[in-house]
Short mmCIF file of C-alpha atoms in Angstrom, two decimals:
data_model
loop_
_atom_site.label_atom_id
_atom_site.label_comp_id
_atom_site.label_asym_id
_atom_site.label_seq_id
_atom_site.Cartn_x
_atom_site.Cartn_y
_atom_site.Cartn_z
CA UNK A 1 7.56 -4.16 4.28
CA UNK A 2 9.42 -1.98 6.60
CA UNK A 3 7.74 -1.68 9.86
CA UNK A 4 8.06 1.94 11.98
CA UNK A 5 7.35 1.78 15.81
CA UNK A 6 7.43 5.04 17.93
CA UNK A 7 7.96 5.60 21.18
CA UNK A 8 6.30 6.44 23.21
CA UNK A 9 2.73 6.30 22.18
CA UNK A 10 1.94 9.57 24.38
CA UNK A 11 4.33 11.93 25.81
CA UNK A 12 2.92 14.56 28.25
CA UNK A 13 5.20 17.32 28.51
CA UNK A 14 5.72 20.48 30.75
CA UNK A 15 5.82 23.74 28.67
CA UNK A 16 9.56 25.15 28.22
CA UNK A 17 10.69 21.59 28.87
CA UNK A 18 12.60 19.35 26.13
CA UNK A 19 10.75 16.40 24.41
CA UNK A 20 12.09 13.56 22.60
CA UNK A 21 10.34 10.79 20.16
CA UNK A 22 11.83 7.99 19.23
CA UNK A 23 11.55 6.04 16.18
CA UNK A 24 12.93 1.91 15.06
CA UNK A 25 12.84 0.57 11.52
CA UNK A 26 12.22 -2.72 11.34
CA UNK A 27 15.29 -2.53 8.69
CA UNK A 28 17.83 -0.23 7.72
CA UNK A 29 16.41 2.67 5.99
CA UNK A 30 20.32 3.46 4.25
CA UNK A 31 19.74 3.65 0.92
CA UNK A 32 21.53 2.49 -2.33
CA UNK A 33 22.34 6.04 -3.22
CA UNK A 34 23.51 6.25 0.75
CA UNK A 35 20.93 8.72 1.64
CA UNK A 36 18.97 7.54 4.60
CA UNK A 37 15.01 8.93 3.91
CA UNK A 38 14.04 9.13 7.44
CA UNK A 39 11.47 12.35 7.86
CA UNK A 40 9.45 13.26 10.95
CA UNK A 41 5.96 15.13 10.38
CA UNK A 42 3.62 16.82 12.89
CA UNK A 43 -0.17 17.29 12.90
CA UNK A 44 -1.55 20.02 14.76
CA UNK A 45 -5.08 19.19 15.73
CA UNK A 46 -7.65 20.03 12.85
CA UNK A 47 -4.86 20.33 10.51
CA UNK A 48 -2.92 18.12 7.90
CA UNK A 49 0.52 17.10 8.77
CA UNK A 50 3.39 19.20 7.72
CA UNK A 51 6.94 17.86 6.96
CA UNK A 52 9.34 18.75 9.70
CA UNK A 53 12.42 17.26 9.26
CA UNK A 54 13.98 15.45 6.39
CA UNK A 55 16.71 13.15 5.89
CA UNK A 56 17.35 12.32 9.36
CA UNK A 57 18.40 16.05 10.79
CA UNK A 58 17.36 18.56 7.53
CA UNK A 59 14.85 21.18 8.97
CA UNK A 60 12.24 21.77 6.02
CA UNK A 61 11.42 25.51 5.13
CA UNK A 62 9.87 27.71 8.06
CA UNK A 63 10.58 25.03 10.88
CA UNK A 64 11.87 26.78 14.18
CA UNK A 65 15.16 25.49 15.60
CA UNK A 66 14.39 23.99 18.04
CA UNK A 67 13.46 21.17 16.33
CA UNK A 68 15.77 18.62 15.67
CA UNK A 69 16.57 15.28 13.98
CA UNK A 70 19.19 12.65 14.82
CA UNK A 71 19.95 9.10 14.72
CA UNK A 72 21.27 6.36 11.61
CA UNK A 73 20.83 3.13 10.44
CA UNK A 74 17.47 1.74 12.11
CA UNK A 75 17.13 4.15 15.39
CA UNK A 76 15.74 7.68 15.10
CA UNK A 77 15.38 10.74 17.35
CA UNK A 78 12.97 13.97 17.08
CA UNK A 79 14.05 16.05 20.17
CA UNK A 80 11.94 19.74 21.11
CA UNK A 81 14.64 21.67 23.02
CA UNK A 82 12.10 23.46 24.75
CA UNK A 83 8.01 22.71 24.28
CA UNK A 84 5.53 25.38 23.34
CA UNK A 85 1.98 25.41 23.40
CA UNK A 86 1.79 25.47 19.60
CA UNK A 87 4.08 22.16 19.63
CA UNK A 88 0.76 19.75 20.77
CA UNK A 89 -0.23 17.29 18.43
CA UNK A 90 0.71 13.90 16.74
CA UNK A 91 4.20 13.16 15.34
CA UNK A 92 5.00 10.93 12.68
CA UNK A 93 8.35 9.53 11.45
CA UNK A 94 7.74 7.85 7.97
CA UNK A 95 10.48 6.34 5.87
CA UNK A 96 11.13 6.94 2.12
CA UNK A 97 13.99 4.44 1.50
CA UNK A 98 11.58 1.73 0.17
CA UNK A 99 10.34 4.75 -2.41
CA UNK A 100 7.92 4.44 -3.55
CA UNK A 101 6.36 2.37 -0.72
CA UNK A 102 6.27 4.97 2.01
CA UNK A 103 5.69 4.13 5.38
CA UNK A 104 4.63 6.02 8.74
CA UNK A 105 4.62 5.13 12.53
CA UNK A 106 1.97 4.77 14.45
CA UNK A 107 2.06 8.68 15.49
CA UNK A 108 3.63 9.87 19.21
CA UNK A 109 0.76 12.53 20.62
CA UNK A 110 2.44 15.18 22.40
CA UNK A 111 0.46 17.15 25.14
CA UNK A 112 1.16 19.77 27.63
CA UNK A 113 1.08 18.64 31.45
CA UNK B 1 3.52 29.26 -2.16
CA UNK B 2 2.42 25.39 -3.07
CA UNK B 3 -1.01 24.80 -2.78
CA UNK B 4 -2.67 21.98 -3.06
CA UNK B 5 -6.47 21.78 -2.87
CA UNK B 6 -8.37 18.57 -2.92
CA UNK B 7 -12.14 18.56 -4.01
CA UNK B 8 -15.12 15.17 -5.04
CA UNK B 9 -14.64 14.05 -1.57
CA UNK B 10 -18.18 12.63 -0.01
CA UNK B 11 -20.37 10.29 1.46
CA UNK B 12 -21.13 7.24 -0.81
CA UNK B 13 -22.52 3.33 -0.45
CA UNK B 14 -20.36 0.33 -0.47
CA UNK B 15 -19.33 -0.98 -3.98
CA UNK B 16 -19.90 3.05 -5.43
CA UNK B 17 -17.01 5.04 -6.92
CA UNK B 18 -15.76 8.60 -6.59
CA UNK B 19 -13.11 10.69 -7.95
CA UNK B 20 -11.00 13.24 -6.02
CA UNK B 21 -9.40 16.33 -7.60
CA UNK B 22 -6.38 18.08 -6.35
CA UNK B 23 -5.26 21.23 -8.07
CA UNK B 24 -1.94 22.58 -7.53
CA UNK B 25 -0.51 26.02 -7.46
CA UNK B 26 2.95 27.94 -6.89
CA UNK B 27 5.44 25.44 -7.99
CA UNK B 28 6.18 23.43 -11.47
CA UNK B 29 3.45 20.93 -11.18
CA UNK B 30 4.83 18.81 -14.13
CA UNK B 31 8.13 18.31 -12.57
CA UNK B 32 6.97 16.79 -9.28
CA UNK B 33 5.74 13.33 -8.47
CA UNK B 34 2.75 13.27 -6.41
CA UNK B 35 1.13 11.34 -3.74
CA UNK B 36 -2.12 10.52 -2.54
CA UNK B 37 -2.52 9.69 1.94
CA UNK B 38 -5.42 9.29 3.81
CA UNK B 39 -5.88 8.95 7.38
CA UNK B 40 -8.92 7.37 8.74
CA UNK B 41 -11.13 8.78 11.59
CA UNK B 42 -8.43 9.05 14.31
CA UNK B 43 -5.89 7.03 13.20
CA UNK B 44 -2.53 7.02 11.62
CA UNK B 45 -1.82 7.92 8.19
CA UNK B 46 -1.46 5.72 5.21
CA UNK B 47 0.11 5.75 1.80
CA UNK B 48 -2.09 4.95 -0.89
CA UNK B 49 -0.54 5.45 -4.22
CA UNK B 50 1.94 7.86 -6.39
CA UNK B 51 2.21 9.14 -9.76
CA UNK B 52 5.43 10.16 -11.24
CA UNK B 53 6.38 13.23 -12.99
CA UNK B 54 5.10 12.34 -16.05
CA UNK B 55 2.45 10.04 -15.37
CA UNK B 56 5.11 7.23 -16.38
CA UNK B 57 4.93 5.07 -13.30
CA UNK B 58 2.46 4.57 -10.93
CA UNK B 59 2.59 2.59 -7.83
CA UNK B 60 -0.28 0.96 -5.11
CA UNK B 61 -1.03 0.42 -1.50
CA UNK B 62 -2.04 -3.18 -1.55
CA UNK B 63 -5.36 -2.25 0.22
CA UNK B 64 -6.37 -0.32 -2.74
CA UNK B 65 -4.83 -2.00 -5.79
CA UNK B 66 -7.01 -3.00 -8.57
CA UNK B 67 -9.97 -0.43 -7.08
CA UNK B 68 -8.19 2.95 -7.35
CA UNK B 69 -6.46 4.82 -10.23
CA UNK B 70 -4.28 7.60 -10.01
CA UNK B 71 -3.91 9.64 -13.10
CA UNK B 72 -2.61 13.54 -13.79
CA UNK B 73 -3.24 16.04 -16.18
CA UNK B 74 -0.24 18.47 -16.26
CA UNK B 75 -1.64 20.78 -18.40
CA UNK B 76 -4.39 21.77 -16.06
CA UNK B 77 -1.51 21.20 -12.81
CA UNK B 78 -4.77 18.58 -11.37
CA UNK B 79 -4.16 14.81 -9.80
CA UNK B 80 -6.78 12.22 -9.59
CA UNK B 81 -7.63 9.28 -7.51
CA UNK B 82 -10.56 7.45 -9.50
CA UNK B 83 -11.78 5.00 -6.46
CA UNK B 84 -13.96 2.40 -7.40
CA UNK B 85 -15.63 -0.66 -6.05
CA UNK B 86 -15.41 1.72 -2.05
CA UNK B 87 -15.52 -0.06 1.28
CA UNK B 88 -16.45 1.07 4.44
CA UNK B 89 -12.63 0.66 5.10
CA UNK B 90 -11.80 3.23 2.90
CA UNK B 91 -13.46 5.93 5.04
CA UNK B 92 -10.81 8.37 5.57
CA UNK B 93 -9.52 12.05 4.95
CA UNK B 94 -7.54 11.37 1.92
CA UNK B 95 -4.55 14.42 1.30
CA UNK B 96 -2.68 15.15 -2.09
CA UNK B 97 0.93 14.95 -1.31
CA UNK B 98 3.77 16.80 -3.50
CA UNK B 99 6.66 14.12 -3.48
CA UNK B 100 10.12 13.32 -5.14
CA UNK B 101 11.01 10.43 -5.64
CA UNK B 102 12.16 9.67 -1.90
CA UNK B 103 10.49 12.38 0.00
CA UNK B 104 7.43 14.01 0.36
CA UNK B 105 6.91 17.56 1.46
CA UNK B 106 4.20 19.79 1.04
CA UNK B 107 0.39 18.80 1.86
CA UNK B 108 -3.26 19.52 0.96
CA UNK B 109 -5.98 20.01 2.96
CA UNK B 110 -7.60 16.99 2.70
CA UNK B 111 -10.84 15.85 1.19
CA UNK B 112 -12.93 13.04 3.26
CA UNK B 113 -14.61 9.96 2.06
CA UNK B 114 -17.40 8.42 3.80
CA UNK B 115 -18.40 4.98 2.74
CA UNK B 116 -21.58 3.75 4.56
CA UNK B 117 -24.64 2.26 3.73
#
């Protein structure tokens, strides 16, 4: 099984200030068809988690810019250019390559200093 | 929009079953795979098990294989998770999940499961 690790585990952040996450495979997540199925999810507090970003850098429908995606191979970035108060909650990067066993990090919870 | 609502979630004893419901709205329900993840009381989230388009293939977490079923009906747009033989390990929120067949996108609500004697 593929093994995701995120760090770090808690990231206090000033508001207006950039955040980054980062997130290891435990294998390369390039796939056969040489997509690489590396999304990034958030959960606001009380609510389910929404998708983000997919495919590495792809913003998903209704996400605001200043999230963004980065990264290849094992090593994976989600960067906040600047934090807002409605950014607080728990990330997730989850991997799709070993479809249709999906796997998740342990979650990155992002708070406001 | 996609919507996805969950339902038969609950509090049950060890060894019981329950089945969850999730109806789906606002997009071609019988060309999507689907997905169930739950997350237990403030942890991470975990896959548990997908269905594909057509009910054709379905696929396990090992910590539920052999206990829990998924099934569809596309001609009511409704996914299933039949859970039998419940531990107290299984407590958790458990979301419906609209997935292709490498990513998943849009999520439920969530229904929770509380398995406790």
């Amino acid at each position: 099984d593929i093994v995701m690790t995120q760090t770090p585990l808690s990231s206090p952040v000033t508001l207006g200030q950039p955040a980054s996450i980062s997130c290891r495979s435990s294998q390369s997540l390039v796939h056969s068809d040489g997509n690489t199925y590396l999304s990034w999810l958030q959960q606001r507090p009380g609510q389910p988690p929404r998708l983000l970003i997919y495919r590495i850098s792809n913003r998903f429908s209704g996400v605001p810019d200043r999230f963004s995606g980065s990264g290849a191979g094992t090593d994976f970035t989600l960067k906040i250019s600047r934090v807002e108060a409605e950014d607080v909650g728990v990330y997730y990067c989850m991997q799709g390559t070993l479809f249709p066993l999906i796997t998740f990090g342990q979650g990155t919870r992002l708070e406001i200093k | 929009q996609v919507q996805l609502v969950e339902s038969g979630g609950g509090v049950v004893q060890p060894e019981m079953s329950l089945r969850l419901s999730c109806a789906a709205s606002g997009f071609a329900f019988s060309s999507y795979g689907m997905h169930w993840v739950r997350q237990a009381p403030g942890k991470g989230l975990e896959w548990v098990a997908v269905i594909w388009y057509d009910g054709s293939n379905k696929y396990y977490a090992d910590s539920v294989k052999g206990r829990f079923t998924i099934s569809r009906d596309n001609s009511k747009n409704t996914l299933y998770l039949q859970m039998n033989s419940l531990r107290a390990e299984d407590t958790a929120m458990y979301y419906c999940v609209r997935g292709s067949t490498t990513e998943i996108d849009y999520w439920g609500q969530g229904t929770p499961v509380t398995v406790s004697s």
